[in-house]
Coordinates of C-alpha atoms in Angstrom, one line a residue:
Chain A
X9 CA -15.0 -2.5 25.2
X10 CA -14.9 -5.7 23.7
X11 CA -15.2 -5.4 20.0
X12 CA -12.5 -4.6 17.8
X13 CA -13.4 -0.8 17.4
X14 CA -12.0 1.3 14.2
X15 CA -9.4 3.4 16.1
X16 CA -7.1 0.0 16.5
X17 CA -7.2 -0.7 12.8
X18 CA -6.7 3.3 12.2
X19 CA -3.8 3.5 14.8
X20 CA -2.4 0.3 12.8
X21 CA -2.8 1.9 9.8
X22 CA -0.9 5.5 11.3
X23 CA 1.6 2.7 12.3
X24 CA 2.0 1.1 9.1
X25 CA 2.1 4.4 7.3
X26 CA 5.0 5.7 9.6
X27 CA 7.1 2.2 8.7
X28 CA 6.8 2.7 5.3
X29 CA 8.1 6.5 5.3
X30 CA 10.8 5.4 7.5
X31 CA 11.8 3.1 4.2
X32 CA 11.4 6.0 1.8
X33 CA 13.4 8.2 3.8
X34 CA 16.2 5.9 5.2
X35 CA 16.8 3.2 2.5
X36 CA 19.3 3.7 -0.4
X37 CA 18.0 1.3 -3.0
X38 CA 15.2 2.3 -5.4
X39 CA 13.6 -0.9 -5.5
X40 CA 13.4 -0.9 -1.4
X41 CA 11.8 2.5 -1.7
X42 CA 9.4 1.3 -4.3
X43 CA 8.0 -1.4 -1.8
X44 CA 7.8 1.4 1.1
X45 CA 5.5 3.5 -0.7
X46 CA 3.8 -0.1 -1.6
X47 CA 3.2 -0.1 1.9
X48 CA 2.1 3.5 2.3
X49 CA -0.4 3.0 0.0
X50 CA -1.8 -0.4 1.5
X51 CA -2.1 1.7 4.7
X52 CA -4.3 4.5 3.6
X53 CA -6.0 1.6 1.7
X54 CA -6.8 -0.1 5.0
X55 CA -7.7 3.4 6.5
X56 CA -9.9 3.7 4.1
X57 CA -11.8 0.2 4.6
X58 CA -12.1 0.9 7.6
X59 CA -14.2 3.7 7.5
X60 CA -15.9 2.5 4.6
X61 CA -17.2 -0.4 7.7
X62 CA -17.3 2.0 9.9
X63 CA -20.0 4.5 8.0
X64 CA -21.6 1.7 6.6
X65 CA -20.9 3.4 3.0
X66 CA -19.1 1.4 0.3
X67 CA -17.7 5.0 -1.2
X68 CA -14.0 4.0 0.6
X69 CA -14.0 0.6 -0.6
X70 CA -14.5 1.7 -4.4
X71 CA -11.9 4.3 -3.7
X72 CA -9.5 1.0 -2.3
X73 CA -10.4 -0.3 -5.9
X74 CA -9.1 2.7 -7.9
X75 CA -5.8 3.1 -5.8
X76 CA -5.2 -1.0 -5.8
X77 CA -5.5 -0.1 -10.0
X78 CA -3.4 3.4 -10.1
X79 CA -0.6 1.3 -8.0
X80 CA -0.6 -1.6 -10.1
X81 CA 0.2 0.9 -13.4
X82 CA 2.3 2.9 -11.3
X83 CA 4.5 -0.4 -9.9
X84 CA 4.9 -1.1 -13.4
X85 CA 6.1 2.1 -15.2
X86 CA 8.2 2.7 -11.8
X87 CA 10.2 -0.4 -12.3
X88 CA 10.6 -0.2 -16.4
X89 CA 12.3 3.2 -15.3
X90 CA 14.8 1.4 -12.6
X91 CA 15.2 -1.1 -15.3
X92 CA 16.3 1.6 -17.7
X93 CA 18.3 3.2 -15.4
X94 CA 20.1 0.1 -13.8
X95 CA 20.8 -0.6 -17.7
X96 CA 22.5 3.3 -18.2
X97 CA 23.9 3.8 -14.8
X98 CA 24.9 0.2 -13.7
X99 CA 23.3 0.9 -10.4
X100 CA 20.0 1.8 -8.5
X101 CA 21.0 3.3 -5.5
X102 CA 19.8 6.8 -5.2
X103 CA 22.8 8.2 -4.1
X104 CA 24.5 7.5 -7.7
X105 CA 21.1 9.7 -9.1
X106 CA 22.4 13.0 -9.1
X107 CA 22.5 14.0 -12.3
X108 CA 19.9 16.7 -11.8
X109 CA 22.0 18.0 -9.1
X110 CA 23.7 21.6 -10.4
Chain B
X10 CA -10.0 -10.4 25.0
X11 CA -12.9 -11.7 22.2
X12 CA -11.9 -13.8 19.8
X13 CA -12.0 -11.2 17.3
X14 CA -9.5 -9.3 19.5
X15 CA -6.9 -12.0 19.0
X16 CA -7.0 -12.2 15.5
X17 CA -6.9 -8.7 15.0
X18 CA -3.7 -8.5 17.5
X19 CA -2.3 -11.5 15.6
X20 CA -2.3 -9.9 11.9
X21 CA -1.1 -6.6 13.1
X22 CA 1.8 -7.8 14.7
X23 CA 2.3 -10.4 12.3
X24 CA 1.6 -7.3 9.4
X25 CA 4.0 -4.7 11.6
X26 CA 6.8 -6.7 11.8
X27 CA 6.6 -8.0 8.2
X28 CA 6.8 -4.0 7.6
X29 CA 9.8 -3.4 9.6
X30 CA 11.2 -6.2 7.6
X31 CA 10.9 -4.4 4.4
X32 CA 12.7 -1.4 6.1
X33 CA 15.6 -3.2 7.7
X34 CA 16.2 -6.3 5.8
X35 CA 19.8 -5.9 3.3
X36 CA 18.5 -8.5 0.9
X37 CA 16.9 -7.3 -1.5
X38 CA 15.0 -10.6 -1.8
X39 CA 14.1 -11.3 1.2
X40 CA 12.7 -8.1 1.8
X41 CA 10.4 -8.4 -1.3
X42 CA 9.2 -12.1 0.4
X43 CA 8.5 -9.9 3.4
X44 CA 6.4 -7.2 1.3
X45 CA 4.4 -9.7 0.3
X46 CA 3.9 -11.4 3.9
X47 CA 2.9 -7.5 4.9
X48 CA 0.3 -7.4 1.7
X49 CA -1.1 -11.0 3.4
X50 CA -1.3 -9.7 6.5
X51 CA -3.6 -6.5 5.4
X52 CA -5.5 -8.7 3.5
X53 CA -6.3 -10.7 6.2
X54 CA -7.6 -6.6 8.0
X55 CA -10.0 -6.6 4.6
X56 CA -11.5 -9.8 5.7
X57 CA -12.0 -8.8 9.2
X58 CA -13.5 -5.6 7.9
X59 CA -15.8 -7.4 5.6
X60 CA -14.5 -6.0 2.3
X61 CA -14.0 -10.2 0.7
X62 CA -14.0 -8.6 -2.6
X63 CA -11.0 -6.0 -1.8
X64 CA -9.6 -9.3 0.4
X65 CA -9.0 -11.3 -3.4
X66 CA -8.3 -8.0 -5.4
X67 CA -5.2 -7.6 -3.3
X68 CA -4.2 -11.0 -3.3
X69 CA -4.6 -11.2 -6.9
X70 CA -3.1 -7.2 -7.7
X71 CA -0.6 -6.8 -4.6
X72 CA 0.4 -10.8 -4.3
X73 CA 0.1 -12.3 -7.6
X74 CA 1.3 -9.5 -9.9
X75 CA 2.8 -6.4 -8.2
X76 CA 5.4 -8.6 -5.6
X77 CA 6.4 -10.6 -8.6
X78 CA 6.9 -8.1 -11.1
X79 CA 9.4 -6.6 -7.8
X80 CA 11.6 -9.9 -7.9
X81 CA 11.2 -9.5 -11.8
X82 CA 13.1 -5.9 -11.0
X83 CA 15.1 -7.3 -8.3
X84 CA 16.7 -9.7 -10.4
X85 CA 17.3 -7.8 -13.5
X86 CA 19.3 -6.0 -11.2
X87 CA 21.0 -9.0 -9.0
X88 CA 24.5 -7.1 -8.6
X89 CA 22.7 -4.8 -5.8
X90 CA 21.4 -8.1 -4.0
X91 CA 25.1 -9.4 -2.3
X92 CA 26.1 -6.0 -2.0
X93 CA 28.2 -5.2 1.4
X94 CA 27.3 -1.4 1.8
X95 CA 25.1 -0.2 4.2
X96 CA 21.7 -0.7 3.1
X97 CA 20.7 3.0 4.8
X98 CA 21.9 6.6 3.3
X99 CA 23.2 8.5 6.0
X100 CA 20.4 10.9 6.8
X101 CA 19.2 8.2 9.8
X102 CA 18.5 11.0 12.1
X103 CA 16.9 13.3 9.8
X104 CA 14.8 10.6 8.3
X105 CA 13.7 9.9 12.8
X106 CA 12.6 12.9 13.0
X107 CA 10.6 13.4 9.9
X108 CA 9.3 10.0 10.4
X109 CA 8.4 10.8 14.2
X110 CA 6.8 14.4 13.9
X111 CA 4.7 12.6 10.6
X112 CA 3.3 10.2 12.8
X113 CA 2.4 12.6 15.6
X114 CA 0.4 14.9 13.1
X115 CA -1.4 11.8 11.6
X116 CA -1.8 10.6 14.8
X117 CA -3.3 13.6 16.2
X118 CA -5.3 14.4 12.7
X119 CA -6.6 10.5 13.6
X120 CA -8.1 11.6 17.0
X121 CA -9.9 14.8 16.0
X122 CA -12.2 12.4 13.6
X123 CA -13.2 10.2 16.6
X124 CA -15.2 13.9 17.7
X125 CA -16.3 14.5 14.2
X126 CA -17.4 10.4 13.6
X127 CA -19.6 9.8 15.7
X128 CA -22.0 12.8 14.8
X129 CA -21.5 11.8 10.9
X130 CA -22.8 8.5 11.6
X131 CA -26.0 9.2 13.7
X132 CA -26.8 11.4 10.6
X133 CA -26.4 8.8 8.3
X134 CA -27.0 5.2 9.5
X135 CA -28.0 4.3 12.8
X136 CA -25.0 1.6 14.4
X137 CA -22.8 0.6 16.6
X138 CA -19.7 1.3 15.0
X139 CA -17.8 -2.1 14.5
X140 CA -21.3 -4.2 16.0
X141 CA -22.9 -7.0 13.4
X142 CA -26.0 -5.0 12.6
X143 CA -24.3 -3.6 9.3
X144 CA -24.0 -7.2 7.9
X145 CA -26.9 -6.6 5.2
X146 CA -24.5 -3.9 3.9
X147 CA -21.5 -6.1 3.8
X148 CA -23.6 -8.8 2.2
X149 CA -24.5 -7.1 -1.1
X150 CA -21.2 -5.2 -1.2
X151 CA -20.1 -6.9 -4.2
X152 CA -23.0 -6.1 -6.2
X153 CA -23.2 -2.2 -4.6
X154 CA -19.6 -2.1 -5.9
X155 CA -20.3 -2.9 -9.2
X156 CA -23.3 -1.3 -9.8
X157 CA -21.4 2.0 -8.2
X158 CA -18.4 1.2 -10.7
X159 CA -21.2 1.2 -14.0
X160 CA -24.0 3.7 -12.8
X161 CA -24.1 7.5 -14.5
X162 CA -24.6 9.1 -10.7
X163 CA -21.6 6.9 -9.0
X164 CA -18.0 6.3 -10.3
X165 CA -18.3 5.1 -14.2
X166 CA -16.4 7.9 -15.2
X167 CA -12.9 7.6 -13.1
X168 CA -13.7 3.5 -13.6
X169 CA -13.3 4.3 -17.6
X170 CA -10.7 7.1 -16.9
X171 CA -8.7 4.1 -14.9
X172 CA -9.4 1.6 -17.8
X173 CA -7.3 4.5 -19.9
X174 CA -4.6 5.1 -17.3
X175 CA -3.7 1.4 -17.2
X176 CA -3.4 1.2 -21.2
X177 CA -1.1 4.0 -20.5
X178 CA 1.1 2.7 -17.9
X179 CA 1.2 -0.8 -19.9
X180 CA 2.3 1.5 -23.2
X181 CA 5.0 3.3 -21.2
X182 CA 6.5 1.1 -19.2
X183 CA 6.8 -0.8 -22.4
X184 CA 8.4 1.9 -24.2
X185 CA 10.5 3.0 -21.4
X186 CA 12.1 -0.5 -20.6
X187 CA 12.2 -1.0 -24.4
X188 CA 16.4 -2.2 -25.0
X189 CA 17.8 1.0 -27.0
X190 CA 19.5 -0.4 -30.6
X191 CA 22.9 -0.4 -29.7
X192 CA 22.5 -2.8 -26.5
X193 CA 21.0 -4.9 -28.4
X194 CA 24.0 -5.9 -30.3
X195 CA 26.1 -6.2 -27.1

């Protein structure tokens, strides 16, 4: 086998996807956990480029295209809502965001 | 080892260890500077899998505007950067094995389509999976894209409905970061 077949860039991208959940689940600050899922969702993005190559069918890379635009406006309303909280709570760590806790 | 080997092991270690970075790092800064090395380091994978148009869109989206709007963030809320608590909540083990067993399913998900590929592509396109004979696909990607994003039968509708979302996001995020009366005076 001396081509670069699809299961190394899928088993990177299983990798990559694991990495990032570790963030979401382990990491304390909002902002942090922002970036992971960042990362989780650059990871199904690659998983999806790569079978777009692989089936010779551009269907996964105009998918790429709509989750590159949904994460764009989702980065954006995301932070304006840490940046309202940091400004009410004087802190982003998810531990202090237990108000809906009974 | 092919040449195309060794660049693909160099961006995923290079893209990996960026990750863990993000996930370890305690500055808040620095791990954003690593985010964005990761975000180089897939773009780099778009290249290799010939998707040059998705290469520049996430340079552009991911590296230009998303990374920098997350230092924007970062330093709007600079206490947290010098801060001398751990950087982890203390569910570490929890958070292992969640991680772990995820990674196993996918993992195991990710091997049951190498039986159902293979079939799916003899049906479709005659290849070699990964082999330069799908160039002339690659090569008028661009165009295929946008003439998929604009025609009735492909995509036009969720490319609007995106159009909408985005004026929606830019509105409320707007609104929701918009300073209340009161601290404005203070």
């Amino acid at each position: 086998m001396s081509e670069v077949t699809i299961e190394w860039y899928i088993a990177l991208s299983v990798v990559l996807f694991t990495i990032g959940s570790l963030g979401v689940l382990l990491r304390r600050n909002a902002i942090i956990i922002f970036m992971s899922v960042e990362m989780m969702l650059n990871s199904a993005n690659l998983a999806f480029v790569s079978f777009a190559r692989y089936l010779g069918n551009l269907d996964g890379q105009v998918l790429v295209f709509f989750v590159i635009t949904v994460a764009a406006a989702e980065v954006a309303v995301g932070l304006a809502l840490i940046v309202a909280i940091f400004r009410t709570k004087k802190s982003i760590s998810i531990d202090d965001l237990n108000l809906l806790k009974g | 080892m092919t040449t195309d080997q060794v660049i693909f092991i160099i961006l995923s270690v290079f893209t990996l260890g960026t990750a863990l970075l993000v996930v370890t790092l305690r500055n808040l800064f620095h791990a954003a500077l690593a985010l964005m090395a990761t975000f180089l380091g897939v773009a780099g994978l778009y290249v290799m899998l010939d998707a040059g148009f998705l290469a520049a869109a996430q340079l552009l989206v991911y590296i230009g505007a998303i990374s920098i709007l997350l230092i924007f963030a970062i330093m709007m809320t600079r206490r947290l950067m010098n801060t001398t608590e751990s950087a982890f909540n203390s569910q570490g083990g929890a958070s292992l094995v969640t991680a772990v067993i995820g990674f196993l399913v996918i993992a195991w998900a990710v091997s049951q389509f190498s039986r159902v590929l293979p079939q799916v592509v003899q049906k479709q396109v005659d290849m070699k999976p990964m082999s330069p004979d799908v160039i002339p696909y690659i090569q008028s990607s661009v165009a295929a894209m946008g003439q998929a994003f604009v025609d009735p039968n492909g995509f036009v509708l969720p490319f609007e409905i995106a159009s909408v979302l985005l004026l929606a996001g830019l509105i409320g995020a707007i609104i929701v970061a918009w300073p209340k009366a009161e601290d404005e005076e203070s």
